Short mmCIF file of N, CA and C in Angstrom, two decimals:
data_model
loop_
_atom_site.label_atom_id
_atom_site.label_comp_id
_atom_site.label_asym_id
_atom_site.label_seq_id
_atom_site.Cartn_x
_atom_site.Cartn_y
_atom_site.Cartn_z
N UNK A 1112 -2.81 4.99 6.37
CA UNK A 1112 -1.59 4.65 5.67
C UNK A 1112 -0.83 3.60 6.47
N UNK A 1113 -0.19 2.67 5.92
CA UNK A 1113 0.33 1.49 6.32
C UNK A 1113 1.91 1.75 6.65
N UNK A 1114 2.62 1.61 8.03
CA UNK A 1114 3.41 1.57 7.91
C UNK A 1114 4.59 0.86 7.11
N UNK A 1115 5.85 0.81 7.05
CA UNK A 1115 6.78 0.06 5.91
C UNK A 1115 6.97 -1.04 7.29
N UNK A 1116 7.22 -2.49 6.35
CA UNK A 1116 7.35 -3.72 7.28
C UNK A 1116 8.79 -3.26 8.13
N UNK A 1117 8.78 -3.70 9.52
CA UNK A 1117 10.18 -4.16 10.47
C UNK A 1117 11.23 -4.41 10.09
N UNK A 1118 12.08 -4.42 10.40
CA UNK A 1118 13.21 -5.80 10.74
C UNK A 1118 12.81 -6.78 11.17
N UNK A 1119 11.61 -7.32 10.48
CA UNK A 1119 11.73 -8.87 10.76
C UNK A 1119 12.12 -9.47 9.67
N UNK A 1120 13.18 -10.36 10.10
CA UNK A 1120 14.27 -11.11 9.33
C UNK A 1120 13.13 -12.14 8.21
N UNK A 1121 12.87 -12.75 9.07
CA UNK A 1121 11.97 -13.93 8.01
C UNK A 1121 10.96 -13.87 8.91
N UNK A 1122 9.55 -13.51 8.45
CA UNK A 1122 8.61 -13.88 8.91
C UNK A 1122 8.15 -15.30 9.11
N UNK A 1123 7.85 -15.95 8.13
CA UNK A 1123 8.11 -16.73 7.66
C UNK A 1123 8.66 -18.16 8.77
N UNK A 1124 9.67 -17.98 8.63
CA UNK A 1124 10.76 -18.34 9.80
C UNK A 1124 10.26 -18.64 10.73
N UNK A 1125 10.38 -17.02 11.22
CA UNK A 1125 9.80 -17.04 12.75
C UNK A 1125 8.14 -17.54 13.04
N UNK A 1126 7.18 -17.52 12.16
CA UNK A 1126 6.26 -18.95 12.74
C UNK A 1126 7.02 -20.18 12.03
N UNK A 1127 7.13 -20.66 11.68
CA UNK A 1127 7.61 -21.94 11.63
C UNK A 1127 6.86 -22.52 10.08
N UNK A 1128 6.59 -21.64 9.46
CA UNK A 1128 5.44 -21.98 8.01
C UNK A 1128 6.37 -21.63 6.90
N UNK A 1129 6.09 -22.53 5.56
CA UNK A 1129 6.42 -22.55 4.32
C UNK A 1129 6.24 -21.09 3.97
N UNK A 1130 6.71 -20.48 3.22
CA UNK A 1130 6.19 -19.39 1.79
C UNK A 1130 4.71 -20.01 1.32
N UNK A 1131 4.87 -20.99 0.74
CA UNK A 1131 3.41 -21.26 0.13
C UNK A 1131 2.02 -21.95 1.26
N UNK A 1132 2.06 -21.44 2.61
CA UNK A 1132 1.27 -21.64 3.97
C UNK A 1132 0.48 -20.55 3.12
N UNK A 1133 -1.05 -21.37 3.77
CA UNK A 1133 -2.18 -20.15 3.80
C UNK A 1133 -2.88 -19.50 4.82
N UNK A 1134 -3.33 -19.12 4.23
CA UNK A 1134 -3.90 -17.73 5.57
C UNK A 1134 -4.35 -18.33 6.52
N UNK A 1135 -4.89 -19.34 6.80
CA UNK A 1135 -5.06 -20.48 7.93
C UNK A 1135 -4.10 -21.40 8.66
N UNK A 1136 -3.12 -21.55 8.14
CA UNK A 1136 -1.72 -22.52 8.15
C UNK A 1136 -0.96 -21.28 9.01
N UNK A 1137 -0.71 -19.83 8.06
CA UNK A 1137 -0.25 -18.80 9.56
C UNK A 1137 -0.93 -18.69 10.63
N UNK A 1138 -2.31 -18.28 10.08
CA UNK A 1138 -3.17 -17.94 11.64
C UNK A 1138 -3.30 -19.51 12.54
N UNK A 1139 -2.95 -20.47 12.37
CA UNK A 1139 -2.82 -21.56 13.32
C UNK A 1139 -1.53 -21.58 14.01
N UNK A 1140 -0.23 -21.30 13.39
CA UNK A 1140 1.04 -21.10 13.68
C UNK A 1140 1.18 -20.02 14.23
N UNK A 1141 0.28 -18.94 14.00
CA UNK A 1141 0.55 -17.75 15.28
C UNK A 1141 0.12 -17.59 16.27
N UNK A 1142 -1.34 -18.70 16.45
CA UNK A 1142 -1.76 -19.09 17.58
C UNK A 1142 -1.20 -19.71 18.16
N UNK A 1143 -0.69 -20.89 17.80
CA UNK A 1143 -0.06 -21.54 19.02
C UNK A 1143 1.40 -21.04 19.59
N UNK A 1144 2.48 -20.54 18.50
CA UNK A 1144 3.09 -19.94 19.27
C UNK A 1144 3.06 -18.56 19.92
N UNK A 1145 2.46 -18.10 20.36
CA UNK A 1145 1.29 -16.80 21.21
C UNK A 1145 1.18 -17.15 21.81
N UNK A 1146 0.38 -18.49 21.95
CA UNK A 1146 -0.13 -19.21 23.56
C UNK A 1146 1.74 -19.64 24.26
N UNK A 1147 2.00 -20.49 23.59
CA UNK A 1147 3.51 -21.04 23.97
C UNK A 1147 4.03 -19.97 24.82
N UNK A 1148 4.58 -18.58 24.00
CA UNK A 1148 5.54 -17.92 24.21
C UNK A 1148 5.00 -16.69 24.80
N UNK A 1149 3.98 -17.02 25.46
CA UNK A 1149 3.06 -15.36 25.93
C UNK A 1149 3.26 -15.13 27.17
N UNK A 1150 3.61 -13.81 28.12
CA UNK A 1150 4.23 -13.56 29.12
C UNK A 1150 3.40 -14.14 30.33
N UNK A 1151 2.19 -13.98 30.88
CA UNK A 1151 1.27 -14.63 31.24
C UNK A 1151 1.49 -16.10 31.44
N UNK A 1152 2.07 -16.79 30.43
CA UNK A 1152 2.21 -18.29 30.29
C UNK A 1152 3.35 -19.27 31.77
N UNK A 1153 3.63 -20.13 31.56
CA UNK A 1153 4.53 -20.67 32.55
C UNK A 1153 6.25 -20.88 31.83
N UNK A 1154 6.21 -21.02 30.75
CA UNK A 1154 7.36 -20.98 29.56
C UNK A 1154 7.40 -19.85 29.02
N UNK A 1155 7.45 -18.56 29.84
CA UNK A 1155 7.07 -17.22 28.60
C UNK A 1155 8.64 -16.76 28.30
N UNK A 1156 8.55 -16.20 27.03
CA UNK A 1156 9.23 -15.60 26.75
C UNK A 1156 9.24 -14.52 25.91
N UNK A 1157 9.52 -13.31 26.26
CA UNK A 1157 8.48 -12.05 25.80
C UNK A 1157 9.08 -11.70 24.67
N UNK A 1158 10.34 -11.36 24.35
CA UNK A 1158 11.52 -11.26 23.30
C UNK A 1158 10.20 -11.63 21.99
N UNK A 1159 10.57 -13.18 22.70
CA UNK A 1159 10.37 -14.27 21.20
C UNK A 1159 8.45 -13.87 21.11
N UNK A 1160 8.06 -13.84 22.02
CA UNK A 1160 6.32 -13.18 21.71
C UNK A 1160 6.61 -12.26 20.91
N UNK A 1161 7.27 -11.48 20.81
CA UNK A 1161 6.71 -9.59 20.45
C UNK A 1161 7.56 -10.39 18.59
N UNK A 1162 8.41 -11.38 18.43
CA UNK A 1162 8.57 -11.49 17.17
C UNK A 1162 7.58 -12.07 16.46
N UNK A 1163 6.89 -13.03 17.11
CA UNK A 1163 5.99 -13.58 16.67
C UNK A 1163 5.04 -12.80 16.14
N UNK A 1164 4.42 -11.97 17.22
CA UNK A 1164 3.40 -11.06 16.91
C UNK A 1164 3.78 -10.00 15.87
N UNK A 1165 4.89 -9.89 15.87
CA UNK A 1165 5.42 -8.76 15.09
C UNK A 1165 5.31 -9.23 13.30
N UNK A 1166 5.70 -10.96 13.35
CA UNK A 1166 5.95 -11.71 11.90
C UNK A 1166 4.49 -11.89 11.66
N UNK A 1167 3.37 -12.16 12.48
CA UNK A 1167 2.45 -12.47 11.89
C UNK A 1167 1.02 -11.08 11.45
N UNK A 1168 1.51 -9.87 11.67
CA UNK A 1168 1.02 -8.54 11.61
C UNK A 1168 1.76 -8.20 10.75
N UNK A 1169 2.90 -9.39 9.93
CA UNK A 1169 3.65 -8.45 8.69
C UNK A 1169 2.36 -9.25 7.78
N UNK A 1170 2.79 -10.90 8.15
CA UNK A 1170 1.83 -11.73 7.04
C UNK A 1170 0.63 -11.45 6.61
N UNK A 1171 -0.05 -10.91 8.03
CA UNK A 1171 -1.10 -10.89 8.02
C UNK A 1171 -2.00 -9.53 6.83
N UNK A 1172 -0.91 -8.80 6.84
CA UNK A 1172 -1.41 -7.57 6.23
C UNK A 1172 -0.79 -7.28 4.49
N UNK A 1173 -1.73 -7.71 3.68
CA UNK A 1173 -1.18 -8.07 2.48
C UNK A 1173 -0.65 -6.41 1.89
N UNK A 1174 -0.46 -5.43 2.47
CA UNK A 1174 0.33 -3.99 2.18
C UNK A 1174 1.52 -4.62 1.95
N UNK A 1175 1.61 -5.16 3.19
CA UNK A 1175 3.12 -5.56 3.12
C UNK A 1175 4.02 -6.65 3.22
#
């Protein structure tokens, strides 16, 4: 059973992609900002990772 989506405000948004982006257009936009914003990185910032990851595990999962 699928949990109910977050509080994430705009998925959307937060990668940086249209409403009408496709499933390739997110999964490129959640890659790179992942790499960008990943704690590991030299620019990390973990906050803004865990939204990312968080917006693209909403997109990603057509439940929700």
């Amino acid at each position: 059973m699928t949990q109910p989506a977050p509080n994430v405000a705009d998925p959307y948004r937060t990668l940086g992609v249209t409403r009408t982006a496709t499933d390739a257009e997110i999964k490129a936009a959640h890659r790179k900002l992942a790499k960008r914003f990943h704690p590991d990185a030299g620019g990390s910032d973990t906050r803004r990772f865990l939204r990312v990851q968080e917006a693209y595990r909403v997109l990603s999962d057509p439940l929700l």
